[in-house]
Amino acid sequence: MKKYKITGLILIAFLFIVSCDNEDWLERDPKNIITDEQLWNDPQLIQSLLANYYDRLPSMHGVFNSGGMTEIDDAMWSGHFDQNWRNDFQYGNDYGRYWDYTFIRDINLALDNLNEFSTEIDANQKSLFTAELRFIRAFVYFEMVKRMGGVPLVTEQLVYDFNGDPEYLQVPRAKEYEVYDFIYNELEEIKDSLEGNNGSQTRANTFTALALESRAMLYAASIAKYNNLMDTPITLSGEEVGIPVEKADDYYEKSLTASQTILESGGYSLYNENPDKKVNFYEMLMSKNNSEVIFAKDFETSLKTHFFAFENMPRSITEDNEYPSNLTPSLNLVESFKYLDGSDGDLNITGTDGQPIVYDNLTDIFENKDARLYGTVIYPGTNFKSVPVDIQAGVADWGDSGYEFFAAQDLGARYEDGGLWTGYDGPQNNAQFVTNTGFYIRKFLSEASGASLRGVASENWWPWFRLGEIYLNAAEAAFELNQAGVAKNYINTLRERAGFPANSLENITIDDIRGERRVELAFEDHRFFDMKRWRIAHEIWDGNENNENAVVYGLYPYRIVRPGHPDNNKYIFTKIRPTRFRRARLFRLANYYSSIDQAVLNNNPKLIRNPFH
Amino acid sequence: MKKYIKIILFVFVITFTSCEKDNFDAPNALLKGQINYEGTPISVRSNSAEFELWQDGYALDEFIPVFIAQDGSYSVSLFDGEYKMVRKGGDPWLPQLNDTINIQVNGNTQYDVTVTPYFYIQNENFENVGNTINATFQINKVVEESNLQAINIVLGKSKLIDQNINDFSEEINLDQINLGSPSTVSIDIPDNLIGLEFLYIRIGVDSSSSNELIYTNVQRIDL
């Protein structure tokens, strides 16, 4: 017994002595935590962190936000009734509020860490990553300034030192133009460091920085100019809101210079692959890696998808079993596309005698329209995915002396003469999941198999910047700088791609440029901000039920039933105001700058409220 | 049995004493009043104009919004105390952000707020002749820099009408109007409103300084 005890003791003592020696064996890297040193010295890991930050780039009605797109005058909501508030609301004081200092802090933290821990990666690579982070930060500040006005400029981490006085962490709001200047200076500083990404369309490169510069400077310039043309300019005494008018020209010049650099040396070109101009415009946003898109948010089946096609596919074509046809474009938008002969875009619905004009085919009323109309909107008589979209509201039965309109309860029903009564795709008034305006969206709507199926979904990308916008930015800036000739050439180039003849405009006005912007960039998250920076949003969307611009209208086609008459089976159209569209758009002066959240104001007493809030 | 009585008594005591602890008093004072300019009541679009009410002495500064009814009256439930009222921008009158009104609220308090509208309408009178309505009114300019942008006569079947909610609205040709002197215009009643027993009517004036109109109070006219 004694022998065993002693042996045991010796063994234990021995183990102690041996194991104590080997400290390396206990020292192990955790398998579930990546340390700062590991992260910031591994280009692969830094890239996946950047992917997260690129994914978080903010937008308002953009990145396939079907709901947001139906909240202005370009479209209305035809989806589920429980979201009909989108057709029945006024912009609240917080509409468009964006105050994302969580993201700003994440970027600042990443910049600090990159600076501190990255010792082993290539210097060029390090400066490229730094520049990309600063680009993202400038992008976020731009989103904030265009919605909130001047915001606190925080460019480093705010760390509390527990001294009892947090006052040094309370950063006041910068002046509105200081934020724009910050964006400009940042982009100017980093644009050369971004050269390593040139050629990429999903990571920021030199021309992406210039594209952001072109847009941001144009916004600053137009606020400087148009705010001060208002009878009562919107300003705060500390200039947190409102830019002095004398800065306008400088900003316009900066924007024009940036735009022209992209146009001249960017290596981009307007997409012009398909001789059919109509299809060409649609393909421009759908085919990836084309020469027009400067910067995009990419999607890929099985990896990262979006539901734009699921949400907005015409009712009869959708592959899924519920919730199609949410976003339906308005007649107002359709009419803003001009005719190719240069005349105004109003559709000829009734003749001079007050009688509806009879058309042989459904598409005839849209004949000779700007080719971009086809690329943006699915209108009656056209195809999608090579299948006809069945848009017909009902029949116009000629009784004894005039038309009587009948619409079927069931979509696709046959009328008593055996012909189609109401199409499988409506339009149907006051119904859900079928268009209420007579139109569907084509832009961004993927034709790929399974794109409208929830399990597969869409993989077409979202264009943050494309050359078409740069042409428009350049034209606007040039026009404001009294270079109407230069502006005219840019606009005419863009119009040629849309099917207009060469040099289609001889004289150019600011309204031409604004009209082009609306049709070229429809649904690309521009219109709301364009209306704001031109300071006309409160006049266009004035809440007046009799104002054609503030109300969303629809266009309903009817098949004529008049046996024995030459008009039989031809079509007439009526303009209607959809029942579901309840309230004219109302944009108040208070909406030019969103209110700051009360909790934010409580935390930082140095913040000034925005005007009217 | 005796035990049960004890428990019941205990529950009673708990119920009555605890009520004291966690209940706050409801606001017991009412502040109300009417918006006016030199004694003329001012009317607005419903759901548009707002004042801010502030109370000092608390850590966090947050205003109480005071909504103004269509006829220009307002009311708000408060606790007794001293409040500051701010006439902010965006309404059809001059913002007076630095000219705060101090109001002592004590029980039910009446306080009529004076504003400086860009324009105001007075001596309005409506007369129905056949299928037309003759409107007589006088529009006065108050703020020199402001320009007259539009005058609308609004008709409706219900009492709640303005430029945004109405059954009919007609814009009056500004050439017919002389500022500061009475004008008479006549409008035709549209087909969809003919044959009713009565209509509600008001006039709205839009100035270049604000995108909200200033109105006359709603009147009922018998047809």
CSV table of N, CA, C and O in Angstrom, one decimal, chain A residues 158-170:
chain,number,residue,atom,x,y,z
A,158,LEU,N,-14.9,59.1,-31.1
A,158,LEU,CA,-15.2,59.9,-29.9
A,158,LEU,C,-15.1,58.9,-28.7
A,158,LEU,O,-16.0,58.1,-28.6
A,159,VAL,N,-14.1,59.1,-27.9
A,159,VAL,CA,-13.9,58.2,-26.8
A,159,VAL,C,-14.0,59.0,-25.5
A,159,VAL,O,-13.3,60.0,-25.3
A,160,TYR,N,-14.8,58.5,-24.6
A,160,TYR,CA,-15.0,59.2,-23.4
A,160,TYR,C,-13.9,58.8,-22.4
A,160,TYR,O,-13.5,57.7,-22.2
A,161,ASP,N,-13.3,59.8,-21.7
A,161,ASP,CA,-12.2,59.6,-20.8
A,161,ASP,C,-12.6,59.5,-19.4
A,161,ASP,O,-11.8,59.6,-18.5
A,162,PHE,N,-13.9,59.5,-19.1
A,162,PHE,CA,-14.4,59.4,-17.7
A,162,PHE,C,-14.0,60.5,-16.8
A,162,PHE,O,-13.7,60.3,-15.6
A,163,ASN,N,-13.8,61.7,-17.3
A,163,ASN,CA,-13.4,62.8,-16.4
A,163,ASN,C,-14.7,63.5,-15.8
A,163,ASN,O,-14.5,64.5,-15.2
A,164,GLY,N,-15.9,63.0,-16.2
A,164,GLY,CA,-17.1,63.6,-15.6
A,164,GLY,C,-17.7,64.7,-16.5
A,164,GLY,O,-18.8,65.1,-16.2
A,165,ASP,N,-17.0,65.1,-17.5
A,165,ASP,CA,-17.5,66.2,-18.3
A,165,ASP,C,-17.5,65.7,-19.8
A,165,ASP,O,-16.4,65.7,-20.4
A,166,PRO,N,-18.6,65.4,-20.3
A,166,PRO,CA,-18.6,64.8,-21.7
A,166,PRO,C,-18.7,65.9,-22.7
A,166,PRO,O,-19.0,65.7,-23.9
A,167,GLU,N,-18.5,67.2,-22.3
A,167,GLU,CA,-18.8,68.3,-23.2
A,167,GLU,C,-17.9,68.2,-24.5
A,167,GLU,O,-18.4,68.6,-25.6
A,168,TYR,N,-16.7,67.7,-24.4
A,168,TYR,CA,-15.8,67.7,-25.5
A,168,TYR,C,-16.3,66.7,-26.6
A,168,TYR,O,-15.8,66.7,-27.7
A,169,LEU,N,-17.2,65.8,-26.2
A,169,LEU,CA,-17.8,64.9,-27.2
A,169,LEU,C,-19.0,65.4,-27.9
A,169,LEU,O,-19.5,64.8,-28.8
A,170,GLN,N,-19.5,66.6,-27.5
A,170,GLN,CA,-20.7,67.1,-28.1
A,170,GLN,C,-20.2,68.0,-29.3
A,170,GLN,O,-19.9,69.2,-29.1
